[in-house]
Amino acid sequence: MTSAEIRPSPAGELRPCWDPRRQACVPALTAAKENTPVTLLHALRHADEIRAVSGTTPGESVALIEYLLAICYASGSGPGTVDEWLAQVEDNHPLTTAADWLESRPDEHWNLFHPTEPLGQNALLTPFIDRLGAGPAQLVIEHAGDYNQFFDHHHLEHPAPLPAGAAFRAMLTQHAYGPGGRARISGQETLGPTLTNLAAGRLGTRIRVIALGQTLGDTLRLNLVPLTGDPGHFNRTWTVAPEPRRGFLSKPTGRRVEGPADLHTVLGRSILMRPALTEDGEPAVDRVLLGAGELLAPLAPHHMPDAVYEKASDGGVKPLRPSPSRALWREAHALYAAVADRDHGPDLYDRLARLSGRRLNLWAVGLIAKQTTALTWVSDTFPFIPGRERDLRYAAERGSLVAEHVASALSRAAYVAWTVTYPNPKPADKSGQISRFDARPEHWAHTEEPFHLLLDDTAAAEDDKAVDAALVEYADVLAGAASRFLRKRLDSLPANARGYQARAQAVRRFETDLSGAAAPDELKGDST
């Protein structure tokens, strides 16, 4: 009996059965750099033959990695101490124990379309899905659009079936990253009024950092937290849990997380998917109901060992959030500060610092949402070499300072050009007129690549002089490019006396700012 065949349900109707343990659902980048979908069991048994998980979005890849980590925790195959973690990482300890545990689970526990205990879903929504469900596009964060129940969701009525593997990955991504807002279903008609109140997913409001190794197995071992206590319950379905899950008649207090297996499988949404078949007869989903899921109490720091913290407006600290106006590379100094300033607790960066003699990449991922609408995924990677944390932090801080100063110089130059060009402006026109001469967008778009080259050069540097020289070279590249961007903006000025004056004064102001007393030393060619 295969896991994908059609089986009768207790009610007598025929239902497809789909089991991610034995059906390909993990997009894997092989050693030959080919994208090949594999099963959960294959991903664990052959983790050291797979380069990486290569989902369609960064969030999907993170959700799959988190699910594989949860299986490792639930199987008891993770390390118990930091020393054991170090030994497993250095010895490429196989993940066969986790695979054996997963394979030994009852088949009915891993059926995505089980009639009463569907994997990752809330079967209590079954009586309502035919009448109130939407097309499967609602399941995919990037396709759903605005979650507001009063928004035009005409596109969600399209019934084209979504293959089971894609639906499984979209479900995991929803549980982890689903934006807040209002569900499209009526709570009064279903399980209660609070079913429509969608809380943001546990990773939806912060940057998640994952240490990337040479293979998937390496990545999983690097990110496993040493665990001496209970890993917590593996949340495989809504209706099976040690304690009754939340109701929907009133807003519950957030529950405390039991452990990492529980945390990485929290059911952040109440989801139910109606099974169907594609034209080729493969299991798929053609209708979806999506409402509020579990509500968690604020997570303790040990449940966020990767978190990068920034100062909050109240003087405290909070996990770094993705920003629509600042690219992730502009926050690299905060990431390296988290590494360099670790207090030798059981966090990710303290453990990574013990891996002498090897280079890793830190992969930062976040979801940018505007109110109830997911806008875009942001992700970036940053080099990390144990023992070089402070050099990397210094380069990131100085590199960010240089970039900010160049941007400010461009802004002031644009203002000078505006004052000469428009001597009697209307207040309402000011912003648009200044933006005509403002080359900051080009500057920020250009600076990402030189900044990453600076970090690579710093990681390869043999001494402080090499780091300083890399910073001076980086500053020279930024200054030269910014000068070109500014002059191209000023080319729109008319060829008359006022245009020549505006161009000359703007360029002079820009050059003065780059060489003045307030300019970073690197912009003045000083590497000492």
Coordinates of C-alpha atoms in Angstrom, one line a residue:
M1 CA 0.0 0.0 0.0
T2 CA 1.5 3.3 -1.1
S3 CA 1.0 6.5 0.9
A4 CA -0.5 8.3 -2.1
E5 CA -3.3 5.9 -3.1
I6 CA -7.0 6.5 -2.7
R7 CA -8.5 5.0 0.6
P8 CA -12.0 4.9 2.0
S9 CA -12.8 7.2 4.9
P10 CA -14.9 6.2 7.9
A11 CA -17.9 7.9 6.1
G12 CA -17.4 5.7 3.1
E13 CA -16.2 8.2 0.6
L14 CA -12.9 7.7 -1.2
R15 CA -10.1 10.1 -0.1
P16 CA -6.5 10.4 -1.4
C17 CA -3.8 9.7 1.2
W18 CA -0.6 11.7 1.2
D19 CA 2.3 11.1 3.5
P20 CA 5.3 13.6 3.4
R21 CA 7.5 10.9 4.9
R22 CA 7.3 8.9 1.7
Q23 CA 6.1 11.5 -0.9
A24 CA 8.5 14.0 -2.3
C25 CA 7.9 17.4 -0.6
V26 CA 11.3 18.9 0.3
P27 CA 12.9 20.8 -2.6
A28 CA 16.6 19.8 -2.3
L29 CA 19.7 21.2 -3.9
T30 CA 21.9 18.2 -4.7
A31 CA 25.7 18.1 -4.7
A32 CA 25.4 18.5 -8.5
K33 CA 23.4 21.8 -7.9
E34 CA 20.2 20.3 -9.2
N35 CA 16.9 20.9 -7.6
T36 CA 15.2 17.6 -6.8
P37 CA 12.2 17.1 -4.5
V38 CA 12.8 14.4 -1.8
T39 CA 10.8 12.9 1.0
L40 CA 11.2 13.8 4.7
L41 CA 12.8 10.4 5.3
H42 CA 15.2 10.9 2.4
A43 CA 16.1 14.4 3.6
L44 CA 17.1 13.0 7.0
R45 CA 18.8 9.8 5.9
H46 CA 20.8 11.5 3.1
A47 CA 21.1 14.9 4.7
D48 CA 24.9 15.0 4.2
E49 CA 24.4 14.4 0.4
I50 CA 22.1 17.4 0.1
R51 CA 23.6 20.9 -0.2
A52 CA 20.5 22.8 1.0
V53 CA 16.7 23.1 1.1
S54 CA 15.8 25.2 -1.9
G55 CA 12.2 26.3 -1.4
T56 CA 10.3 28.7 -3.7
T57 CA 10.7 31.4 -1.1
P58 CA 13.1 32.0 1.8
G59 CA 10.2 31.6 4.3
E60 CA 9.3 28.2 2.8
S61 CA 12.9 27.0 3.2
V62 CA 13.0 28.2 6.8
A63 CA 9.7 26.5 7.6
L64 CA 11.0 23.2 6.2
I65 CA 14.3 23.4 8.1
E66 CA 12.3 24.1 11.3
Y67 CA 10.1 21.1 10.7
L68 CA 13.2 18.9 10.2
L69 CA 14.7 20.3 13.4
A70 CA 11.4 19.5 15.3
I71 CA 11.7 15.9 14.1
C72 CA 15.2 15.7 15.4
Y73 CA 14.1 17.1 18.8
A74 CA 11.1 14.8 19.0
S75 CA 13.2 11.7 18.2
G76 CA 15.7 12.5 20.9
S77 CA 18.5 12.5 18.4
G78 CA 19.8 16.0 19.3
P79 CA 22.7 16.8 21.6
G80 CA 22.3 16.9 25.3
T81 CA 25.2 19.3 26.1
V82 CA 27.3 21.9 24.3
D83 CA 30.3 19.4 24.2
E84 CA 28.0 16.8 22.7
W85 CA 26.8 19.3 20.1
L86 CA 30.4 20.2 19.2
A87 CA 31.2 16.5 18.8
Q88 CA 28.2 15.9 16.6
V89 CA 29.0 18.9 14.4
E90 CA 32.7 18.1 14.0
D91 CA 32.1 14.4 13.4
N92 CA 29.2 14.8 10.9
H93 CA 27.0 12.7 13.2
P94 CA 24.3 11.1 11.0
L95 CA 20.7 11.9 11.4
T96 CA 19.5 8.3 11.0
T97 CA 18.0 8.2 14.5
A98 CA 15.6 10.9 13.6
A99 CA 14.8 9.1 10.3
D100 CA 14.2 5.8 12.1
W101 CA 11.9 7.5 14.6
L102 CA 10.0 9.2 11.8
E103 CA 9.6 6.0 9.9
S104 CA 8.3 4.1 12.9
R105 CA 5.4 6.5 13.5
P106 CA 1.9 5.1 12.6
D107 CA 0.9 5.8 9.0
E108 CA -2.4 7.4 10.0
H109 CA -0.5 10.0 12.0
W110 CA 1.2 11.4 8.9
N111 CA -1.7 11.5 6.4
L112 CA -2.3 15.0 5.2
F113 CA -5.8 14.1 4.3
H114 CA -6.8 11.9 7.4
P115 CA -10.5 12.5 7.9
T116 CA -10.3 13.2 11.7
E117 CA -6.6 13.8 12.4
P118 CA -5.2 15.6 9.2
L119 CA -1.5 16.4 9.5
G120 CA -0.9 19.9 10.7
Q121 CA -4.6 20.8 10.4
N122 CA -7.8 21.5 12.5
A123 CA -10.4 18.8 11.6
L124 CA -13.1 20.8 13.6
L125 CA -13.5 22.9 10.5
T126 CA -14.7 19.9 8.5
P127 CA -18.4 20.8 8.6
F128 CA -17.8 24.2 7.1
I129 CA -15.2 23.8 4.4
D130 CA -17.5 22.9 1.5
R131 CA -19.7 26.0 2.0
L132 CA -17.2 28.5 3.5
G133 CA -13.8 27.5 2.0
A134 CA -11.8 29.4 -0.6
G135 CA -9.6 28.3 -3.4
P136 CA -6.1 27.0 -2.5
A137 CA -4.4 30.3 -3.3
Q138 CA -5.4 31.5 0.2
L139 CA -3.0 28.9 1.6
V140 CA 0.0 30.5 -0.1
I141 CA 1.2 33.6 1.7
E142 CA 2.5 35.3 -1.4
H143 CA -0.8 34.6 -3.4
A144 CA -3.4 35.4 -0.7
G145 CA -3.2 39.2 -0.9
D146 CA -4.9 41.2 1.9
Y147 CA -6.3 38.9 4.6
N148 CA -9.0 41.4 5.5
Q149 CA -12.4 39.7 5.2
F150 CA -13.8 42.8 3.5
F151 CA -11.1 43.0 0.8
D152 CA -11.8 41.8 -2.7
H153 CA -10.8 38.1 -2.7
H154 CA -12.2 37.2 -6.1
H155 CA -8.9 35.6 -7.1
L156 CA -9.2 33.2 -4.2
E157 CA -12.3 31.5 -5.6
H158 CA -10.2 29.9 -8.4
P159 CA -10.5 26.1 -7.8
A160 CA -7.4 25.0 -9.6
P161 CA -6.0 22.2 -7.4
L162 CA -2.7 22.8 -5.6
P163 CA -0.5 19.6 -5.5
A164 CA -0.2 18.1 -2.1
G165 CA 3.5 18.7 -1.7
A166 CA 3.1 22.4 -2.4
A167 CA 0.1 22.6 -0.1
F168 CA 2.1 20.9 2.7
R169 CA 4.9 23.4 2.3
A170 CA 2.5 26.4 2.2
M171 CA 0.8 25.1 5.4
L172 CA 4.1 24.9 7.3
T173 CA 5.0 28.5 6.1
Q174 CA 1.5 29.7 7.2
H175 CA 2.0 28.3 10.7
A176 CA 5.4 30.0 11.1
Y177 CA 4.9 33.3 9.2
G178 CA 1.2 33.9 8.6
P179 CA 0.5 37.7 8.8
G180 CA -2.0 39.1 11.3
G181 CA -5.4 40.4 10.3
R182 CA -8.9 39.1 9.9
A183 CA -9.8 35.7 8.5
R184 CA -12.3 35.5 5.6
I185 CA -14.7 33.2 7.4
S186 CA -17.4 34.1 9.8
G187 CA -16.7 33.1 13.4
Q188 CA -20.4 33.2 14.2
E189 CA -21.1 30.5 11.7
T190 CA -18.2 28.2 12.6
L191 CA -16.2 27.7 15.9
G192 CA -16.6 31.1 17.5
P193 CA -16.1 34.8 16.8
T194 CA -12.4 34.8 17.7
L195 CA -11.6 32.4 14.9
T196 CA -11.4 35.4 12.6
N197 CA -8.7 37.1 14.6
L198 CA -5.4 36.0 13.0
A199 CA -2.3 36.6 15.1
A200 CA 1.0 37.1 13.3
G201 CA 3.0 33.9 13.1
R202 CA 5.8 33.3 15.6
L203 CA 8.5 34.2 13.0
G204 CA 6.4 36.8 11.2
T205 CA 7.6 39.7 13.3
R206 CA 11.3 39.1 13.6
I207 CA 14.4 38.2 11.7
R208 CA 15.2 34.5 11.9
V209 CA 18.9 33.6 11.7
I210 CA 20.0 30.2 10.6
A211 CA 23.7 29.0 10.5
L212 CA 24.3 27.5 7.1
G213 CA 26.7 24.6 6.8
Q214 CA 28.1 22.8 3.8
T215 CA 25.2 20.4 3.7
L216 CA 21.7 20.1 5.0
G217 CA 22.9 17.7 7.6
D218 CA 25.6 20.2 8.7
T219 CA 22.9 23.0 8.8
L220 CA 20.6 20.9 11.0
R221 CA 23.3 19.9 13.4
L222 CA 24.6 23.5 13.7
N223 CA 21.1 24.8 14.7
L224 CA 20.1 22.0 17.1
V225 CA 20.0 23.4 20.6
P226 CA 21.5 21.1 23.3
L227 CA 18.6 19.8 25.3
T228 CA 18.5 18.2 28.7
G229 CA 14.8 18.4 29.4
D230 CA 11.6 17.5 27.6
P231 CA 11.5 18.5 23.9
G232 CA 7.8 19.1 24.2
H233 CA 4.9 17.8 22.2
F234 CA 5.2 17.4 18.4
N235 CA 2.1 19.2 17.1
R236 CA 1.0 16.8 14.3
T237 CA -2.7 17.8 14.3
W238 CA -5.1 20.1 16.2
T239 CA -7.3 17.5 17.9
V240 CA -4.5 15.6 19.5
A241 CA -2.5 17.3 22.3
P242 CA -1.6 16.8 25.9
E243 CA -3.8 19.7 26.9
P244 CA -7.0 20.9 25.2
R245 CA -6.2 23.6 22.6
R246 CA -7.6 27.0 22.7
G247 CA -11.3 27.6 22.0
F248 CA -12.7 30.4 19.9
L249 CA -15.5 31.9 22.0
S250 CA -13.2 34.3 23.8
K251 CA -9.6 35.4 23.3
P252 CA -7.3 33.0 25.3
T253 CA -4.2 33.8 27.2
G254 CA -1.1 32.7 25.3
R255 CA 0.1 29.2 26.3
R256 CA 3.7 28.6 27.3
V257 CA 5.9 26.6 24.9
E258 CA 6.9 23.2 26.3
G259 CA 10.2 22.8 24.4
P260 CA 11.7 23.0 20.9
A261 CA 9.7 20.2 19.3
D262 CA 6.6 22.0 20.4
L263 CA 7.9 25.4 19.3
H264 CA 8.9 24.4 15.8
T265 CA 5.5 22.7 15.1
V266 CA 3.2 25.3 16.7
L267 CA -0.1 25.4 14.8
G268 CA -0.2 29.1 14.2
R269 CA -3.2 28.8 12.0
S270 CA -6.4 26.7 12.1
I271 CA -6.1 25.2 8.6
L272 CA -8.2 22.6 6.8
M273 CA -7.5 21.5 3.3
R274 CA -10.1 19.6 1.2
P275 CA -8.5 16.7 -0.7
A276 CA -8.8 16.5 -4.5
L277 CA -6.9 15.0 -7.5
T278 CA -5.0 16.8 -10.2
E279 CA -5.7 16.0 -13.9
D280 CA -2.9 13.4 -13.6
G281 CA -4.6 11.7 -10.7
E282 CA -2.1 13.0 -8.1
P283 CA -3.3 14.1 -4.6
A284 CA -4.0 17.8 -4.3
V285 CA -6.0 20.4 -2.5
D286 CA -8.9 22.3 -4.1
R287 CA -10.4 24.2 -1.2
V288 CA -9.1 25.7 2.1
L289 CA -10.4 27.1 5.3
L290 CA -8.0 29.3 7.3
G291 CA -8.6 30.9 10.7
A292 CA -6.9 31.7 14.0
G293 CA -4.6 29.1 15.5
E294 CA -2.7 28.7 18.7
L295 CA -1.8 31.8 20.7
L296 CA 1.6 31.8 22.4
A297 CA 2.8 33.6 25.5
P298 CA 5.8 35.8 24.9
L299 CA 8.8 33.6 24.2
A300 CA 11.6 33.4 26.7
P301 CA 15.1 34.2 25.3
H302 CA 16.2 30.5 25.3
H303 CA 13.4 29.8 22.8
M304 CA 15.0 32.3 20.4
P305 CA 18.7 31.5 20.6
D306 CA 19.3 33.0 17.2
A307 CA 17.6 36.4 17.9
V308 CA 19.4 39.6 17.1
Y309 CA 18.3 42.4 19.4
E310 CA 17.9 46.1 18.8
K311 CA 17.1 49.0 21.2
A312 CA 13.4 49.6 21.7
S313 CA 11.8 53.0 22.1
D314 CA 11.2 52.3 25.8
G315 CA 14.9 51.8 26.4
G316 CA 14.8 48.0 26.4
V317 CA 15.6 45.6 23.6
K318 CA 13.5 43.7 21.2
P319 CA 14.2 41.2 18.4
L320 CA 15.3 42.8 15.1
R321 CA 12.4 43.1 12.7
P322 CA 12.5 43.2 8.9
S323 CA 12.1 46.7 7.6
P324 CA 10.6 47.9 4.3
S325 CA 13.0 50.8 4.2
R326 CA 16.3 49.2 5.3
A327 CA 17.8 46.3 3.5
L328 CA 19.1 43.5 5.8
W329 CA 22.7 44.2 4.9
R330 CA 22.3 47.6 6.6
E331 CA 21.7 45.7 9.8
A332 CA 24.7 43.5 9.6
H333 CA 26.4 45.4 12.4
A334 CA 23.6 44.4 14.7
L335 CA 24.0 40.7 13.7
Y336 CA 27.8 40.8 14.4
A337 CA 27.2 42.7 17.6
A338 CA 25.0 39.8 18.7
V339 CA 27.8 37.4 17.9
A340 CA 30.6 39.5 19.5
D341 CA 28.7 40.6 22.6
R342 CA 27.4 37.1 23.5
D343 CA 27.4 36.5 27.2
H344 CA 28.5 32.8 26.9
G345 CA 25.0 31.5 27.5
P346 CA 23.4 28.6 25.6
D347 CA 22.7 30.7 22.5
L348 CA 23.5 30.0 18.9
Y349 CA 26.4 32.4 18.6
D350 CA 28.2 31.2 21.7
R351 CA 28.2 27.6 20.3
L352 CA 29.3 28.7 16.8
A353 CA 32.2 30.5 18.4
R354 CA 33.6 27.2 19.5
L355 CA 34.0 25.9 15.9
S356 CA 37.5 27.1 15.3
G357 CA 39.0 26.8 11.8
R358 CA 35.9 26.9 9.7
R359 CA 33.8 29.4 7.9
L360 CA 30.0 29.5 8.1
N361 CA 27.3 31.7 6.7
L362 CA 24.6 33.3 8.8
W363 CA 21.4 33.4 6.9
A364 CA 18.9 36.1 8.0
V365 CA 15.3 35.8 6.8
G366 CA 12.2 38.0 7.4
L367 CA 8.7 38.7 6.0
I368 CA 7.7 42.3 5.4
A369 CA 4.0 42.8 5.7
K370 CA 1.9 46.0 5.6
Q371 CA -0.9 45.6 8.0
T372 CA -2.7 42.5 6.7
T373 CA -0.8 42.1 3.4
A374 CA 2.4 40.2 2.9
L375 CA 4.6 42.4 0.7
T376 CA 7.9 40.6 0.2
W377 CA 10.5 38.2 1.7
V378 CA 13.9 39.6 2.7
S379 CA 16.9 37.4 3.1
D380 CA 20.7 37.8 3.1
T381 CA 23.8 35.9 4.2
F382 CA 26.8 37.1 6.1
P383 CA 30.1 35.3 6.6
F384 CA 31.1 34.1 10.1
I385 CA 34.4 32.8 11.1
P386 CA 34.9 31.9 14.8
G387 CA 37.6 34.1 16.3
R388 CA 37.0 36.9 13.8
E389 CA 33.7 38.1 15.2
R390 CA 35.1 41.5 16.3
D391 CA 36.8 42.2 13.0
L392 CA 33.6 41.5 11.2
R393 CA 31.6 43.6 13.6
Y394 CA 34.1 46.5 13.2
A395 CA 34.0 46.2 9.4
A396 CA 30.1 46.1 9.4
E397 CA 29.9 49.1 11.7
R398 CA 32.4 51.2 9.8
G399 CA 31.0 50.1 6.5
S400 CA 27.5 51.1 7.5
L401 CA 28.8 54.4 8.9
V402 CA 30.5 55.2 5.6
A403 CA 27.4 54.3 3.6
E404 CA 25.1 56.5 5.8
H405 CA 27.5 59.4 5.5
V406 CA 27.6 59.2 1.7
A407 CA 23.8 59.0 1.7
S408 CA 23.6 62.1 3.8
A409 CA 26.0 64.0 1.6
L410 CA 23.9 63.1 -1.4
S411 CA 20.8 64.4 0.4
R412 CA 22.5 67.7 1.2
A413 CA 23.7 68.1 -2.3
A414 CA 20.2 67.5 -3.6
Y415 CA 18.9 70.2 -1.3
V416 CA 21.5 72.7 -2.5
A417 CA 20.6 72.0 -6.1
W418 CA 16.9 72.5 -5.2
T419 CA 17.4 75.9 -3.5
V420 CA 19.2 77.3 -6.5
T421 CA 16.9 75.8 -9.1
Y422 CA 13.6 76.7 -7.4
P423 CA 14.1 80.1 -5.7
N424 CA 10.3 80.5 -5.1
P425 CA 8.9 76.9 -4.6
K426 CA 5.4 76.0 -3.5
P427 CA 5.5 74.0 -0.3
A428 CA 3.5 71.2 -1.8
D429 CA 6.0 70.8 -4.6
K430 CA 9.1 70.7 -2.3
S431 CA 9.4 66.9 -1.8
G432 CA 9.0 66.1 -5.5
Q433 CA 11.4 68.8 -6.6
I434 CA 14.2 67.7 -4.2
S435 CA 13.8 64.0 -5.2
R436 CA 14.6 65.1 -8.8
F437 CA 18.2 65.6 -7.6
D438 CA 18.4 63.0 -4.8
A439 CA 20.6 60.1 -5.8
R440 CA 20.2 58.1 -2.6
P441 CA 18.1 55.4 -4.2
E442 CA 20.9 54.6 -6.7
H443 CA 23.5 54.8 -3.9
W444 CA 21.7 52.3 -1.6
A445 CA 21.0 49.9 -4.5
H446 CA 24.7 50.0 -5.5
T447 CA 26.2 49.7 -2.0
E448 CA 24.9 46.2 -1.2
E449 CA 27.5 44.4 -3.4
P450 CA 30.6 46.4 -2.2
F451 CA 29.4 45.9 1.4
H452 CA 29.3 42.1 1.0
L453 CA 32.8 42.3 -0.7
L454 CA 34.0 44.2 2.3
L455 CA 32.8 41.5 4.7
D456 CA 34.4 38.8 2.5
D457 CA 37.7 40.7 2.5
T458 CA 37.5 41.1 6.2
A459 CA 36.8 37.4 6.7
A460 CA 39.9 36.6 4.6
A461 CA 42.1 39.3 6.1
E462 CA 45.2 38.2 8.1
D463 CA 45.6 41.3 10.3
D464 CA 44.0 44.6 11.2
K465 CA 45.9 46.5 8.5
A466 CA 44.2 44.4 5.9
V467 CA 40.8 45.1 7.4
D468 CA 41.5 48.9 7.4
A469 CA 42.8 48.7 3.8
A470 CA 39.6 46.9 2.7
L471 CA 37.5 49.7 4.4
V472 CA 39.4 52.4 2.6
E473 CA 38.9 50.6 -0.8
Y474 CA 35.2 50.2 0.0
A475 CA 34.8 53.9 0.9
D476 CA 36.5 54.9 -2.3
V477 CA 34.2 52.7 -4.4
L478 CA 31.1 54.2 -2.7
A479 CA 32.4 57.8 -3.1
G480 CA 33.2 57.3 -6.8
A481 CA 29.8 55.7 -7.5
A482 CA 27.9 58.3 -5.5
S483 CA 29.6 61.1 -7.4
R484 CA 28.5 59.5 -10.7
F485 CA 25.0 59.1 -9.5
L486 CA 24.8 62.7 -8.4
R487 CA 26.1 64.1 -11.6
K488 CA 23.7 62.0 -13.6
R489 CA 20.8 63.4 -11.6
L490 CA 22.1 67.0 -12.2
D491 CA 22.3 66.3 -15.9
S492 CA 18.5 67.2 -16.0
L493 CA 19.4 70.8 -15.1
P494 CA 19.0 73.3 -17.9
A495 CA 22.0 74.6 -19.8
N496 CA 21.8 78.1 -18.5
A497 CA 23.4 80.2 -15.7
R498 CA 21.0 79.0 -13.0
G499 CA 21.5 75.4 -14.1
Y500 CA 25.3 75.7 -14.1
Q501 CA 25.2 77.4 -10.7
A502 CA 23.0 74.6 -9.2
R503 CA 25.3 71.9 -10.6
A504 CA 28.5 73.5 -9.4
Q505 CA 27.2 74.3 -5.8
A506 CA 25.7 70.8 -5.4
V507 CA 28.9 69.1 -6.5
R508 CA 31.0 71.3 -4.3
R509 CA 28.8 70.6 -1.3
F510 CA 29.0 66.9 -1.9
E511 CA 32.8 66.9 -2.2
T512 CA 33.1 69.1 0.9
D513 CA 31.0 66.7 2.9
L514 CA 33.0 63.7 1.9
S515 CA 36.3 65.3 2.9
G516 CA 35.2 67.5 5.9
A517 CA 36.0 67.0 9.5
A518 CA 32.7 65.1 10.2
A519 CA 33.4 62.5 7.4
P520 CA 34.6 59.0 8.4
D521 CA 38.3 58.6 8.1
E522 CA 38.0 55.9 5.5
L523 CA 36.4 58.5 3.1
K524 CA 39.5 60.6 3.5
G525 CA 41.8 57.7 2.7
D526 CA 42.9 57.3 6.3
S527 CA 43.3 53.6 7.3
T528 CA 44.9 54.2 10.7

